[in-house]
mmCIF file with all atom_site columns, C-alpha atoms in Angstrom:
data_model
loop_
_atom_site.group_PDB
_atom_site.id
_atom_site.type_symbol
_atom_site.label_atom_id
_atom_site.label_alt_id
_atom_site.label_comp_id
_atom_site.label_asym_id
_atom_site.label_entity_id
_atom_site.label_seq_id
_atom_site.pdbx_PDB_ins_code
_atom_site.Cartn_x
_atom_site.Cartn_y
_atom_site.Cartn_z
_atom_site.occupancy
_atom_site.B_iso_or_equiv
_atom_site.pdbx_formal_charge
_atom_site.auth_seq_id
_atom_site.auth_comp_id
_atom_site.auth_asym_id
_atom_site.auth_atom_id
_atom_site.pdbx_PDB_model_num
ATOM 1   C CA . UNK A 1 1   ? -3.072  14.882  -5.538  1.00 0.00 ? 1114 UNK A CA 1
ATOM 2   C CA . UNK A 1 2   ? 0.048   14.282  -4.528  1.00 0.00 ? 1115 UNK A CA 1
ATOM 3   C CA . UNK A 1 3   ? 3.444   12.769  -7.155  1.00 0.00 ? 1116 UNK A CA 1
ATOM 4   C CA . UNK A 1 4   ? 3.970   10.836  -4.808  1.00 0.00 ? 1117 UNK A CA 1
ATOM 5   C CA . UNK A 1 5   ? 3.108   7.860   -6.510  1.00 0.00 ? 1118 UNK A CA 1
ATOM 6   C CA . UNK A 1 6   ? 4.890   8.292   -9.938  1.00 0.00 ? 1119 UNK A CA 1
ATOM 7   C CA . UNK A 1 7   ? 8.461   7.662   -8.230  1.00 0.00 ? 1120 UNK A CA 1
ATOM 8   C CA . UNK A 1 8   ? 8.514   4.775   -5.430  1.00 0.00 ? 1121 UNK A CA 1
ATOM 9   C CA . UNK A 1 9   ? 10.356  5.616   -1.895  1.00 0.00 ? 1122 UNK A CA 1
ATOM 10  C CA . UNK A 1 10  ? 13.363  4.461   -1.484  1.00 0.00 ? 1123 UNK A CA 1
ATOM 11  C CA . UNK A 1 11  ? 11.417  3.262   1.849   1.00 0.00 ? 1124 UNK A CA 1
ATOM 12  C CA . UNK A 1 12  ? 9.970   0.596   -0.358  1.00 0.00 ? 1125 UNK A CA 1
ATOM 13  C CA . UNK A 1 13  ? 12.998  -0.512  -1.920  1.00 0.00 ? 1126 UNK A CA 1
ATOM 14  C CA . UNK A 1 14  ? 14.717  -0.561  1.543   1.00 0.00 ? 1127 UNK A CA 1
ATOM 15  C CA . UNK A 1 15  ? 11.746  -2.331  3.051   1.00 0.00 ? 1128 UNK A CA 1
ATOM 16  C CA . UNK A 1 16  ? 12.280  -5.043  0.306   1.00 0.00 ? 1129 UNK A CA 1
ATOM 17  C CA . UNK A 1 17  ? 16.291  -5.260  1.121   1.00 0.00 ? 1130 UNK A CA 1
ATOM 18  C CA . UNK A 1 18  ? 15.166  -5.666  4.593   1.00 0.00 ? 1131 UNK A CA 1
ATOM 19  C CA . UNK A 1 19  ? 13.013  -8.694  4.399   1.00 0.00 ? 1132 UNK A CA 1
ATOM 20  C CA . UNK A 1 20  ? 15.306  -10.230 2.233   1.00 0.00 ? 1133 UNK A CA 1
ATOM 21  C CA . UNK A 1 21  ? 13.387  -9.886  -0.931  1.00 0.00 ? 1134 UNK A CA 1
ATOM 22  C CA . UNK A 1 22  ? 15.626  -8.051  -3.201  1.00 0.00 ? 1135 UNK A CA 1
ATOM 23  C CA . UNK A 1 23  ? 19.484  -7.196  -3.052  1.00 0.00 ? 1136 UNK A CA 1
ATOM 24  C CA . UNK A 1 24  ? 20.617  -3.364  -2.341  1.00 0.00 ? 1137 UNK A CA 1
ATOM 25  C CA . UNK A 1 25  ? 22.460  -3.364  -5.956  1.00 0.00 ? 1138 UNK A CA 1
ATOM 26  C CA . UNK A 1 26  ? 19.211  -3.764  -7.759  1.00 0.00 ? 1139 UNK A CA 1
ATOM 27  C CA . UNK A 1 27  ? 16.353  -3.003  -5.058  1.00 0.00 ? 1140 UNK A CA 1
ATOM 28  C CA . UNK A 1 28  ? 16.288  0.847   -6.476  1.00 0.00 ? 1141 UNK A CA 1
ATOM 29  C CA . UNK A 1 29  ? 16.086  -0.436  -10.137 1.00 0.00 ? 1142 UNK A CA 1
ATOM 30  C CA . UNK A 1 30  ? 13.449  -3.010  -9.347  1.00 0.00 ? 1143 UNK A CA 1
ATOM 31  C CA . UNK A 1 31  ? 11.450  -0.692  -7.207  1.00 0.00 ? 1144 UNK A CA 1
ATOM 32  C CA . UNK A 1 32  ? 10.982  1.773   -10.323 1.00 0.00 ? 1145 UNK A CA 1
ATOM 33  C CA . UNK A 1 33  ? 10.532  -0.871  -12.897 1.00 0.00 ? 1146 UNK A CA 1
ATOM 34  C CA . UNK A 1 34  ? 7.263   -2.009  -10.230 1.00 0.00 ? 1147 UNK A CA 1
ATOM 35  C CA . UNK A 1 35  ? 5.972   1.781   -10.103 1.00 0.00 ? 1148 UNK A CA 1
ATOM 36  C CA . UNK A 1 36  ? 6.148   2.010   -13.911 1.00 0.00 ? 1149 UNK A CA 1
ATOM 37  C CA . UNK A 1 37  ? 4.984   -1.546  -14.225 1.00 0.00 ? 1150 UNK A CA 1
ATOM 38  C CA . UNK A 1 38  ? 1.653   -0.519  -11.934 1.00 0.00 ? 1151 UNK A CA 1
ATOM 39  C CA . UNK A 1 39  ? 1.371   2.665   -13.338 1.00 0.00 ? 1152 UNK A CA 1
ATOM 40  C CA . UNK A 1 40  ? 2.317   3.166   -16.974 1.00 0.00 ? 1153 UNK A CA 1
ATOM 41  C CA . UNK A 1 41  ? 0.301   6.312   -17.331 1.00 0.00 ? 1154 UNK A CA 1
ATOM 42  C CA . UNK A 1 42  ? 0.964   7.431   -13.871 1.00 0.00 ? 1155 UNK A CA 1
ATOM 43  C CA . UNK A 1 43  ? -2.293  8.786   -11.592 1.00 0.00 ? 1156 UNK A CA 1
ATOM 44  C CA . UNK A 1 44  ? -4.171  8.392   -14.793 1.00 0.00 ? 1157 UNK A CA 1
ATOM 45  C CA . UNK A 1 45  ? -3.596  4.765   -15.167 1.00 0.00 ? 1158 UNK A CA 1
ATOM 46  C CA . UNK A 1 46  ? -6.769  2.765   -15.583 1.00 0.00 ? 1159 UNK A CA 1
ATOM 47  C CA . UNK A 1 47  ? -7.799  0.249   -12.565 1.00 0.00 ? 1160 UNK A CA 1
ATOM 48  C CA . UNK A 1 48  ? -5.924  2.738   -9.901  1.00 0.00 ? 1161 UNK A CA 1
ATOM 49  C CA . UNK A 1 49  ? -7.440  5.015   -7.325  1.00 0.00 ? 1162 UNK A CA 1
ATOM 50  C CA . UNK A 1 50  ? -5.207  6.906   -5.636  1.00 0.00 ? 1163 UNK A CA 1
ATOM 51  C CA . UNK A 1 51  ? -6.645  9.142   -2.065  1.00 0.00 ? 1164 UNK A CA 1
ATOM 52  C CA . UNK A 1 52  ? -5.499  11.645  -0.203  1.00 0.00 ? 1165 UNK A CA 1
ATOM 53  C CA . UNK A 1 53  ? -6.311  11.062  3.617   1.00 0.00 ? 1166 UNK A CA 1
ATOM 54  C CA . UNK A 1 54  ? -7.858  13.957  5.026   1.00 0.00 ? 1167 UNK A CA 1
ATOM 55  C CA . UNK A 1 55  ? -8.766  15.047  8.555   1.00 0.00 ? 1168 UNK A CA 1
ATOM 56  C CA . UNK A 1 56  ? -11.150 17.957  8.147   1.00 0.00 ? 1169 UNK A CA 1
ATOM 57  C CA . UNK A 1 57  ? -8.758  19.960  5.429   1.00 0.00 ? 1170 UNK A CA 1
ATOM 58  C CA . UNK A 1 58  ? -5.625  18.397  6.949   1.00 0.00 ? 1171 UNK A CA 1
ATOM 59  C CA . UNK A 1 59  ? -4.016  15.557  4.744   1.00 0.00 ? 1172 UNK A CA 1
ATOM 60  C CA . UNK A 1 60  ? -2.741  12.847  7.114   1.00 0.00 ? 1173 UNK A CA 1
ATOM 61  C CA . UNK A 1 61  ? -2.031  10.479  4.848   1.00 0.00 ? 1174 UNK A CA 1
ATOM 62  C CA . UNK A 1 62  ? -2.672  8.577   1.057   1.00 0.00 ? 1175 UNK A CA 1
ATOM 63  C CA . UNK A 1 63  ? -3.899  5.537   0.263   1.00 0.00 ? 1176 UNK A CA 1
ATOM 64  C CA . UNK A 1 64  ? -3.583  3.771   -3.322  1.00 0.00 ? 1177 UNK A CA 1
ATOM 65  C CA . UNK A 1 65  ? -5.762  0.638   -4.253  1.00 0.00 ? 1178 UNK A CA 1
ATOM 66  C CA . UNK A 1 66  ? -6.187  -0.755  -7.950  1.00 0.00 ? 1179 UNK A CA 1
ATOM 67  C CA . UNK A 1 67  ? -7.380  -3.477  -9.583  1.00 0.00 ? 1180 UNK A CA 1
ATOM 68  C CA . UNK A 1 68  ? -5.563  -6.751  -8.681  1.00 0.00 ? 1181 UNK A CA 1
ATOM 69  C CA . UNK A 1 69  ? -4.528  -8.144  -12.231 1.00 0.00 ? 1182 UNK A CA 1
ATOM 70  C CA . UNK A 1 70  ? -4.773  -11.753 -11.394 1.00 0.00 ? 1183 UNK A CA 1
ATOM 71  C CA . UNK A 1 71  ? -8.175  -11.415 -9.414  1.00 0.00 ? 1184 UNK A CA 1
ATOM 72  C CA . UNK A 1 72  ? -10.612 -8.364  -11.134 1.00 0.00 ? 1185 UNK A CA 1
ATOM 73  C CA . UNK A 1 73  ? -12.960 -8.848  -8.196  1.00 0.00 ? 1186 UNK A CA 1
ATOM 74  C CA . UNK A 1 74  ? -10.108 -8.017  -5.691  1.00 0.00 ? 1187 UNK A CA 1
ATOM 75  C CA . UNK A 1 75  ? -9.101  -4.484  -4.804  1.00 0.00 ? 1188 UNK A CA 1
ATOM 76  C CA . UNK A 1 76  ? -5.675  -4.340  -3.364  1.00 0.00 ? 1189 UNK A CA 1
ATOM 77  C CA . UNK A 1 77  ? -3.984  -1.862  -1.392  1.00 0.00 ? 1190 UNK A CA 1
ATOM 78  C CA . UNK A 1 78  ? -0.631  -0.931  -2.881  1.00 0.00 ? 1191 UNK A CA 1
ATOM 79  C CA . UNK A 1 79  ? 0.686   1.764   -0.505  1.00 0.00 ? 1192 UNK A CA 1
ATOM 80  C CA . UNK A 1 80  ? -1.440  3.084   2.523   1.00 0.00 ? 1193 UNK A CA 1
ATOM 81  C CA . UNK A 1 81  ? 0.149   5.299   4.897   1.00 0.00 ? 1194 UNK A CA 1
ATOM 82  C CA . UNK A 1 82  ? -0.598  7.443   7.962   1.00 0.00 ? 1195 UNK A CA 1
ATOM 83  C CA . UNK A 1 83  ? 1.974   10.067  8.253   1.00 0.00 ? 1196 UNK A CA 1
ATOM 84  C CA . UNK A 1 84  ? 4.173   9.767   11.151  1.00 0.00 ? 1197 UNK A CA 1
ATOM 85  C CA . UNK A 1 85  ? 2.523   13.274  13.376  1.00 0.00 ? 1198 UNK A CA 1
ATOM 86  C CA . UNK A 1 86  ? -0.897  11.620  12.652  1.00 0.00 ? 1199 UNK A CA 1
ATOM 87  C CA . UNK A 1 87  ? -0.233  8.290   13.847  1.00 0.00 ? 1200 UNK A CA 1
ATOM 88  C CA . UNK A 1 88  ? -1.850  6.493   16.781  1.00 0.00 ? 1201 UNK A CA 1
ATOM 89  C CA . UNK A 1 89  ? -5.188  8.450   16.968  1.00 0.00 ? 1202 UNK A CA 1
ATOM 90  C CA . UNK A 1 90  ? -7.149  5.930   14.968  1.00 0.00 ? 1203 UNK A CA 1
ATOM 91  C CA . UNK A 1 91  ? -7.011  7.532   11.667  1.00 0.00 ? 1204 UNK A CA 1
ATOM 92  C CA . UNK A 1 92  ? -5.728  4.227   9.934   1.00 0.00 ? 1205 UNK A CA 1
ATOM 93  C CA . UNK A 1 93  ? -8.108  2.071   11.374  1.00 0.00 ? 1206 UNK A CA 1
ATOM 94  C CA . UNK A 1 94  ? -10.761 4.633   9.833   1.00 0.00 ? 1207 UNK A CA 1
ATOM 95  C CA . UNK A 1 95  ? -9.119  5.391   6.452   1.00 0.00 ? 1208 UNK A CA 1
ATOM 96  C CA . UNK A 1 96  ? -9.477  0.977   5.871   1.00 0.00 ? 1209 UNK A CA 1
ATOM 97  C CA . UNK A 1 97  ? -12.968 1.053   6.886   1.00 0.00 ? 1210 UNK A CA 1
ATOM 98  C CA . UNK A 1 98  ? -13.265 3.990   4.161   1.00 0.00 ? 1211 UNK A CA 1
ATOM 99  C CA . UNK A 1 99  ? -11.174 2.036   1.744   1.00 0.00 ? 1212 UNK A CA 1
ATOM 100 C CA . UNK A 1 100 ? -13.251 -0.842  2.113   1.00 0.00 ? 1213 UNK A CA 1
ATOM 101 C CA . UNK A 1 101 ? -16.397 0.939   1.388   1.00 0.00 ? 1214 UNK A CA 1
ATOM 102 C CA . UNK A 1 102 ? -15.037 2.474   -1.214  1.00 0.00 ? 1215 UNK A CA 1
ATOM 103 C CA . UNK A 1 103 ? -13.827 -0.564  -2.964  1.00 0.00 ? 1216 UNK A CA 1
ATOM 104 C CA . UNK A 1 104 ? -17.067 -2.158  -2.377  1.00 0.00 ? 1217 UNK A CA 1
ATOM 105 C CA . UNK A 1 105 ? -18.653 0.959   -4.062  1.00 0.00 ? 1218 UNK A CA 1
ATOM 106 C CA . UNK A 1 106 ? -16.421 0.166   -7.243  1.00 0.00 ? 1219 UNK A CA 1
ATOM 107 C CA . UNK A 1 107 ? -17.838 -3.233  -6.831  1.00 0.00 ? 1220 UNK A CA 1
ATOM 108 C CA . UNK A 1 108 ? -14.790 -5.245  -5.387  1.00 0.00 ? 1221 UNK A CA 1
ATOM 109 C CA . UNK A 1 109 ? -15.651 -8.204  -3.866  1.00 0.00 ? 1222 UNK A CA 1
ATOM 110 C CA . UNK A 1 110 ? -12.357 -8.124  -1.549  1.00 0.00 ? 1223 UNK A CA 1
ATOM 111 C CA . UNK A 1 111 ? -9.813  -5.833  -0.417  1.00 0.00 ? 1224 UNK A CA 1
ATOM 112 C CA . UNK A 1 112 ? -6.435  -7.281  -0.102  1.00 0.00 ? 1225 UNK A CA 1
ATOM 113 C CA . UNK A 1 113 ? -2.966  -6.224  0.898   1.00 0.00 ? 1226 UNK A CA 1
ATOM 114 C CA . UNK A 1 114 ? 0.721   -6.980  1.589   1.00 0.00 ? 1227 UNK A CA 1
ATOM 115 C CA . UNK A 1 115 ? 2.392   -6.244  5.014   1.00 0.00 ? 1228 UNK A CA 1
ATOM 116 C CA . UNK A 1 116 ? 6.055   -7.223  5.681   1.00 0.00 ? 1229 UNK A CA 1
ATOM 117 C CA . UNK A 1 117 ? 6.161   -9.417  8.624   1.00 0.00 ? 1230 UNK A CA 1
ATOM 118 C CA . UNK A 1 118 ? 8.403   -7.519  10.775  1.00 0.00 ? 1231 UNK A CA 1
ATOM 119 C CA . UNK A 1 119 ? 5.860   -4.535  10.711  1.00 0.00 ? 1232 UNK A CA 1
ATOM 120 C CA . UNK A 1 120 ? 3.957   -5.301  13.794  1.00 0.00 ? 1233 UNK A CA 1
ATOM 121 C CA . UNK A 1 121 ? 2.424   -1.999  14.038  1.00 0.00 ? 1234 UNK A CA 1
ATOM 122 C CA . UNK A 1 122 ? 0.749   -2.295  10.766  1.00 0.00 ? 1235 UNK A CA 1
ATOM 123 C CA . UNK A 1 123 ? -0.149  -6.161  11.247  1.00 0.00 ? 1236 UNK A CA 1
ATOM 124 C CA . UNK A 1 124 ? -1.992  -5.093  14.392  1.00 0.00 ? 1237 UNK A CA 1
ATOM 125 C CA . UNK A 1 125 ? -3.865  -2.132  12.484  1.00 0.00 ? 1238 UNK A CA 1
ATOM 126 C CA . UNK A 1 126 ? -4.975  -4.564  9.870   1.00 0.00 ? 1239 UNK A CA 1
ATOM 127 C CA . UNK A 1 127 ? -6.101  -7.246  12.189  1.00 0.00 ? 1240 UNK A CA 1
ATOM 128 C CA . UNK A 1 128 ? -7.966  -4.722  13.816  1.00 0.00 ? 1241 UNK A CA 1
ATOM 129 C CA . UNK A 1 129 ? -9.820  -3.679  10.527  1.00 0.00 ? 1242 UNK A CA 1
ATOM 130 C CA . UNK A 1 130 ? -10.690 -7.527  10.021  1.00 0.00 ? 1243 UNK A CA 1
ATOM 131 C CA . UNK A 1 131 ? -8.023  -8.232  7.495   1.00 0.00 ? 1244 UNK A CA 1
ATOM 132 C CA . UNK A 1 132 ? -7.066  -12.147 7.722   1.00 0.00 ? 1245 UNK A CA 1
ATOM 133 C CA . UNK A 1 133 ? -4.044  -14.127 6.686   1.00 0.00 ? 1246 UNK A CA 1
ATOM 134 C CA . UNK A 1 134 ? -4.258  -15.251 3.225   1.00 0.00 ? 1247 UNK A CA 1
ATOM 135 C CA . UNK A 1 135 ? -0.503  -16.347 2.372   1.00 0.00 ? 1248 UNK A CA 1
ATOM 136 C CA . UNK A 1 136 ? 2.254   -16.419 4.578   1.00 0.00 ? 1249 UNK A CA 1
ATOM 137 C CA . UNK A 1 137 ? 5.803   -16.249 2.942   1.00 0.00 ? 1250 UNK A CA 1
ATOM 138 C CA . UNK A 1 138 ? 8.962   -17.434 5.655   1.00 0.00 ? 1251 UNK A CA 1
ATOM 139 C CA . UNK A 1 139 ? 12.229  -17.488 5.052   1.00 0.00 ? 1252 UNK A CA 1
ATOM 140 C CA . UNK A 1 140 ? 15.521  -18.625 7.081   1.00 0.00 ? 1253 UNK A CA 1
ATOM 141 C CA . UNK A 1 141 ? 19.079  -17.064 6.997   1.00 0.00 ? 1254 UNK A CA 1
ATOM 142 C CA . UNK A 1 142 ? 21.712  -19.453 5.941   1.00 0.00 ? 1255 UNK A CA 1
#
């Protein structure tokens, strides 16, 4: 298992900056704080399920689902990636199907996630996998 999840990537902080959610000065600090809160005991943190996505014996991505504190019946996807070299092969869609089956086997009733509005590729994959919009935040630059 990768130690990828113990330290947030700069990519997450940059996504939050690009979306207008965080300012550049505090983004890395905020990302660190979120990950420490979500994974206080690292990979052994209760209620978190972190999986490698394998195609035969090749690791092609990762997915992290966890019990959502505000809704214990929901598993929430906190991180999901198919590495660049393996994209556009249907692996993301297949991985989401497997994650949903695993979440159901763990006793969850629903599976949720967040996607940045500018990520059209991800939105397409999620819609293809039967995810529906549950909430929309919008903003306008002034």
